[in-house]
Tab-separated table of C-alpha atoms in Angstrom:
chain	number	residue	atom	x	y	z
V	954	PHE	CA	-3.121	17.104	-8.446
V	955	SER	CA	-2.561	19.592	-11.244
V	956	LEU	CA	-3.140	22.517	-8.911
V	957	GLU	CA	-0.540	21.259	-6.443
V	958	THR	CA	1.871	20.624	-9.280
V	959	CYS	CA	1.379	24.150	-10.587
V	960	LEU	CA	1.797	25.622	-7.093
V	961	GLY	CA	5.074	23.863	-6.482
V	962	GLN	CA	6.443	24.613	-9.935
V	963	LEU	CA	5.530	28.298	-9.720
V	964	SER	CA	6.907	28.839	-6.224
V	965	SER	CA	9.939	26.504	-6.346
V	966	LYS	CA	9.347	25.904	-2.632
V	967	GLY	CA	8.016	23.191	-0.326
V	968	ALA	CA	4.437	23.131	0.961
V	969	PRO	CA	4.838	25.724	3.796
V	970	GLY	CA	6.690	28.184	1.563
V	971	ALA	CA	4.384	27.666	-1.399
V	972	PHE	CA	1.207	28.323	0.563
V	973	ALA	CA	2.790	31.248	2.364
V	974	MET	CA	3.587	32.758	-1.041
V	975	MET	CA	-0.176	32.836	-1.725
V	976	HIS	CA	-0.871	34.403	1.675
V	977	PRO	CA	1.156	34.342	4.916
V	978	ALA	CA	-1.885	33.047	6.804
V	979	LEU	CA	-1.908	29.918	4.617
V	980	ARG	CA	1.497	28.737	5.790
V	981	GLY	CA	-0.303	26.579	8.386
V	982	ILE	CA	-1.764	24.449	5.561
V	983	GLY	CA	1.735	23.519	4.478
V	984	LEU	CA	2.851	22.855	8.054
V	985	ALA	CA	-0.229	20.643	8.622
V	986	ALA	CA	0.706	18.679	5.498
V	987	MET	CA	4.175	18.079	6.978
V	988	VAL	CA	2.614	16.754	10.198
V	989	VAL	CA	0.425	14.413	8.169
V	990	ASP	CA	3.508	13.230	6.266
V	991	LEU	CA	5.282	12.552	9.573
V	992	ILE	CA	2.368	10.468	10.866
V	993	CYS	CA	2.081	8.546	7.585
V	994	SER	CA	5.794	7.809	7.620
V	995	TYR	CA	5.331	5.976	10.943
V	996	TYR	CA	2.367	4.112	9.520
V	997	TYR	CA	3.965	3.039	6.243
V	998	ASN	CA	7.272	2.089	7.851
V	999	SER	CA	5.338	-0.196	10.175
V	1000	ILE	CA	3.874	-1.893	7.124
V	1001	ILE	CA	7.340	-2.208	5.580
V	1002	MET	CA	8.473	-3.710	8.936
V	1003	TRP	CA	5.876	-6.478	8.623
V	1004	VAL	CA	6.731	-7.003	4.916
V	1005	LEU	CA	10.413	-7.454	5.826
V	1006	ARG	CA	9.461	-9.910	8.589
V	1007	TYR	CA	7.544	-12.064	6.166
V	1008	PHE	CA	10.303	-11.652	3.577
V	1009	PHE	CA	13.009	-12.903	5.946
V	1010	ALA	CA	10.733	-15.714	7.223
V	1011	SER	CA	10.134	-16.930	3.639
V	1012	PHE	CA	13.788	-17.945	3.280
V	1013	THR	CA	13.245	-21.560	4.235
V	1014	THR	CA	13.903	-24.897	2.553
V	1015	GLY	CA	10.686	-26.428	3.833
V	1016	ASP	CA	7.073	-25.226	3.917
V	1017	LEU	CA	6.406	-21.596	4.580
V	1018	PRO	CA	5.852	-20.877	8.332
V	1019	TRP	CA	2.291	-19.632	7.697
V	1020	SER	CA	1.233	-22.638	5.568
V	1021	SER	CA	0.076	-24.643	8.595
V	1022	CYS	CA	-0.619	-24.258	12.296
V	1023	PRO	CA	1.661	-25.689	15.002
V	1024	GLU	CA	0.574	-29.153	16.140
V	1025	THR	CA	0.154	-27.910	19.694
V	1026	SER	CA	-2.158	-25.056	18.645
V	1027	THR	CA	-5.909	-25.153	18.987
V	1028	CYS	CA	-6.432	-21.740	17.327
V	1029	CYS	CA	-6.896	-23.079	13.816
V	1030	ALA	CA	-10.121	-24.862	13.085
V	1031	HIS	CA	-9.393	-25.130	9.371
V	1032	GLU	CA	-6.244	-25.256	7.265
V	1033	HIS	CA	-6.925	-21.886	5.604
V	1034	ASN	CA	-6.812	-20.170	8.990
V	1035	ALA	CA	-3.105	-20.905	9.323
V	1036	THR	CA	-2.202	-17.576	7.803
V	1037	THR	CA	-4.429	-15.817	10.314
V	1038	TYR	CA	-2.777	-17.712	13.159
V	1039	TYR	CA	0.722	-16.807	11.968
V	1040	TRP	CA	-0.209	-13.116	11.627
V	1041	TYR	CA	-1.684	-12.722	15.096
V	1042	TYR	CA	0.358	-15.170	17.185
V	1043	GLU	CA	3.734	-15.272	15.408
V	1044	ALA	CA	4.122	-11.899	13.650
V	1045	LEU	CA	2.234	-9.635	16.053
V	1046	LYS	CA	2.422	-11.943	19.126
V	1047	THR	CA	-1.056	-10.804	20.157
V	1048	SER	CA	-1.951	-11.345	23.825
V	1049	ASN	CA	-5.377	-12.546	25.005
V	1050	ASP	CA	-5.850	-9.549	27.251
V	1051	ILE	CA	-5.281	-5.831	26.650
V	1052	SER	CA	-3.722	-5.564	30.108
V	1053	ILE	CA	-0.884	-7.907	29.057
V	1054	VAL	CA	1.594	-5.543	27.430
V	1055	GLY	CA	4.351	-8.060	26.830
V	1056	SER	CA	7.963	-7.294	25.960
V	1057	VAL	CA	9.680	-5.762	22.916
V	1058	ASP	CA	9.771	-8.088	19.912
V	1059	TRP	CA	13.422	-7.592	18.923
V	1060	TYR	CA	12.916	-9.355	15.593
V	1061	LEU	CA	10.216	-6.818	14.595
V	1062	PHE	CA	12.270	-4.024	16.085
V	1063	GLY	CA	15.206	-4.980	13.888
V	1064	CYS	CA	12.926	-5.040	10.809
V	1065	LEU	CA	11.704	-1.565	11.711
V	1066	ILE	CA	15.263	-0.257	11.957
V	1067	VAL	CA	15.983	-1.761	8.513
V	1068	ALA	CA	12.919	-0.035	7.112
V	1069	TRP	CA	14.008	3.375	8.440
V	1070	VAL	CA	17.561	2.830	7.178
V	1071	ILE	CA	16.181	2.085	3.693
V	1072	CYS	CA	14.174	5.335	3.810
V	1073	PHE	CA	17.241	7.272	4.933
V	1074	LEU	CA	19.381	5.899	2.116
V	1075	CYS	CA	16.665	6.775	-0.413
V	1076	MET	CA	16.386	10.385	0.877
V	1077	CYS	CA	19.832	11.216	2.255
V	1078	LYS	CA	20.864	13.237	-0.806
V	1079	GLY	CA	17.525	14.835	-1.408
V	1080	ILE	CA	16.126	14.906	-4.925
V	1081	GLU	CA	19.379	13.499	-6.319
V	1082	SER	CA	19.037	10.154	-4.494
V	1083	SER	CA	15.240	9.941	-4.411
V	1084	GLY	CA	15.047	10.679	-8.140
V	1085	LYS	CA	17.204	7.649	-8.867
V	1086	VAL	CA	15.263	5.421	-6.442
V	1087	VAL	CA	12.022	6.271	-8.233
V	1088	TYR	CA	13.304	4.445	-11.360
V	1089	PHE	CA	13.105	1.260	-9.282
V	1090	THR	CA	10.077	1.980	-7.088
V	1091	ALA	CA	7.968	3.110	-10.067
V	1092	THR	CA	8.723	0.087	-12.282
V	1093	PHE	CA	9.215	-2.835	-9.914
V	1094	PRO	CA	5.519	-2.911	-8.748
V	1095	TYR	CA	4.444	-3.273	-12.363
V	1096	VAL	CA	6.801	-6.235	-12.798
V	1097	ILE	CA	5.297	-7.882	-9.735
V	1098	LEU	CA	1.744	-7.069	-10.877
V	1099	LEU	CA	2.410	-8.643	-14.294
V	1100	ILE	CA	3.827	-11.790	-12.687
V	1101	LEU	CA	0.864	-12.109	-10.319
V	1102	PHE	CA	-1.590	-11.334	-13.120
V	1103	PHE	CA	-0.424	-14.137	-15.400
V	1104	ARG	CA	-0.177	-16.486	-12.432
V	1105	GLY	CA	-3.637	-15.529	-11.146
V	1106	VAL	CA	-5.569	-15.798	-14.446
V	1107	THR	CA	-4.157	-19.298	-15.046
V	1108	LEU	CA	-5.516	-20.590	-11.713
V	1109	PRO	CA	-8.800	-22.569	-11.630
V	1110	GLY	CA	-11.675	-20.375	-10.550
V	1111	ALA	CA	-10.002	-17.178	-11.694
V	1112	LYS	CA	-12.738	-16.617	-14.293
V	1113	ASP	CA	-15.411	-16.463	-11.624
V	1114	GLY	CA	-13.452	-13.878	-9.686
V	1115	VAL	CA	-12.838	-11.708	-12.703
V	1116	LEU	CA	-16.468	-11.871	-13.779
V	1117	TYR	CA	-17.526	-10.822	-10.283
V	1118	TYR	CA	-15.080	-7.939	-10.478
V	1119	LEU	CA	-16.437	-6.746	-13.826
V	1120	THR	CA	-20.127	-7.119	-12.892
V	1121	PRO	CA	-21.386	-3.619	-11.864
V	1122	LYS	CA	-23.567	-3.081	-8.816
V	1123	PHE	CA	-25.163	0.285	-9.402
V	1124	GLU	CA	-27.048	0.204	-6.102
V	1125	LYS	CA	-23.677	0.584	-4.360
V	1126	LEU	CA	-23.475	4.098	-5.718
V	1127	ARG	CA	-26.067	5.118	-3.106
V	1128	ASP	CA	-23.781	3.956	-0.316
V	1129	PRO	CA	-21.742	6.915	1.036
V	1130	THR	CA	-19.145	4.490	2.354
V	1131	VAL	CA	-18.200	3.602	-1.214
V	1132	TRP	CA	-17.565	7.258	-2.088
V	1133	ARG	CA	-15.625	7.804	1.137
V	1134	THR	CA	-13.398	4.761	0.424
V	1135	ALA	CA	-12.903	5.899	-3.171
V	1136	ALA	CA	-11.890	9.402	-2.049
V	1137	THR	CA	-9.447	7.976	0.502
V	1138	GLN	CA	-7.885	5.746	-2.177
V	1139	ILE	CA	-7.410	8.535	-4.701
V	1140	PHE	CA	-5.960	10.904	-2.105
V	1141	TYR	CA	-3.457	8.295	-0.964
V	1142	SER	CA	-2.527	7.030	-4.431
V	1143	LEU	CA	-1.968	10.483	-5.912
V	1144	GLY	CA	-0.447	11.962	-2.779
V	1145	ILE	CA	-2.904	14.864	-2.780
V	1146	SER	CA	-2.851	17.206	0.242
V	1147	PHE	CA	0.302	15.604	1.670
V	1148	GLY	CA	2.609	18.320	0.414
V	1149	SER	CA	4.780	15.810	-1.434
V	1150	VAL	CA	3.420	16.800	-4.851
V	1151	VAL	CA	4.193	20.451	-4.134
V	1152	ALA	CA	7.696	19.595	-2.936
V	1153	TYR	CA	8.649	17.440	-5.883
V	1154	SER	CA	7.098	19.722	-8.509
V	1155	SER	CA	9.147	22.611	-7.070
V	1156	TYR	CA	12.106	21.103	-8.925
V	1157	ASN	CA	10.339	21.332	-12.287
V	1158	ARG	CA	11.370	23.757	-14.980
V	1159	LYS	CA	9.143	26.822	-15.195
V	1160	SER	CA	8.199	25.860	-18.721
V	1161	ASN	CA	7.047	22.352	-17.734
V	1162	ASP	CA	3.504	21.415	-18.825
V	1163	CYS	CA	1.752	20.845	-15.458
V	1164	ILE	CA	-1.641	20.062	-16.969
V	1165	LYS	CA	-0.214	17.324	-19.177
V	1166	ASP	CA	1.606	15.826	-16.197
V	1167	GLY	CA	-1.607	15.853	-14.170
V	1168	VAL	CA	-3.606	14.094	-16.886
V	1169	VAL	CA	-0.922	11.465	-17.567
V	1170	VAL	CA	-0.287	10.688	-13.869
V	1171	THR	CA	-3.990	10.393	-12.966
V	1172	LEU	CA	-4.699	8.157	-15.943
V	1173	ILE	CA	-1.766	5.838	-15.130
V	1174	ASN	CA	-2.782	5.831	-11.455
V	1175	CYS	CA	-6.417	4.849	-12.170
V	1176	GLY	CA	-5.372	2.355	-14.849
V	1177	THR	CA	-3.012	0.668	-12.389
V	1178	SER	CA	-5.790	0.362	-9.837
V	1179	ILE	CA	-8.115	-1.251	-12.401
V	1180	PHE	CA	-5.373	-3.651	-13.534
V	1181	GLY	CA	-4.610	-4.496	-9.888
V	1182	GLY	CA	-8.278	-5.447	-9.478
V	1183	PHE	CA	-7.852	-8.206	-12.056
V	1184	VAL	CA	-4.918	-9.542	-10.118
V	1185	ILE	CA	-6.722	-9.567	-6.780
V	1186	PHE	CA	-10.052	-10.975	-7.929
V	1187	SER	CA	-8.486	-13.737	-10.026
V	1188	ILE	CA	-6.753	-14.994	-6.883
V	1189	LEU	CA	-9.898	-14.553	-4.811
V	1190	GLY	CA	-11.860	-16.641	-7.372
V	1191	TYR	CA	-9.240	-19.378	-7.054
V	1192	ARG	CA	-9.320	-19.247	-3.287
V	1193	ALA	CA	-13.122	-19.431	-3.272
V	1194	GLN	CA	-13.046	-22.514	-5.456
V	1195	LYS	CA	-10.373	-24.219	-3.437
V	1196	THR	CA	-11.861	-23.682	0.019
V	1197	GLY	CA	-15.506	-23.887	-0.952
V	1198	GLU	CA	-16.231	-20.520	0.655
V	1199	CYS	CA	-17.250	-17.451	-1.317
V	1200	TYR	CA	-15.010	-14.608	-0.211
V	1201	LEU	CA	-16.398	-12.479	-3.010
V	1202	LYS	CA	-19.875	-11.946	-1.510
V	1203	SER	CA	-18.417	-10.180	1.512
V	1204	LEU	CA	-16.588	-7.591	-0.646
């Protein structure tokens, strides 16, 4: 992270220009990062599309649509499978056969358009608009995390989930899948190798302390991940107590 920050600050250019400054043959690294960013933008906007769909569906005076299965449905054997049913058969409209393509879900399509419009409004003026948006996007998740944390730790069974979260399993360190998952998480959370760190740091002053920024950002990033674990596992502990099934053992 610090190396990419230093590269962008020194060159005052985006990823392709910054790597080309080191050596013309390295411009391809920056171009590859742009392609990865393009692919990830499709991926993340699809997630935002589903979030918006659930957000709009939650505006109801009665029970939430995913709180129970339709009376005519035989897909739910238990009450806690209602969310699974809603996800596959209402949100995704999954067919029973891969050969059945189906038609365009205009509701989801509209949510996708809204997601892209939001991205456009955030980036339309470059660093001027995106810099202001960051004040919201960087603080709002912490507000939500705090709300979910205090709600989660007050639920029955939360203690069991938190204790499970804090109990180390050193034998897992021999599992390469754990290290692969950890590497994937840190690359995504810090934005390493995506070119975005280089692009944003190119607006820094030449006298900016890149090393300090790198240390502060990585510590906040890892601290947020640890704090988020308390939120998740407190709710998992409650869910395990309520349903009588241990979701924790499968993690």
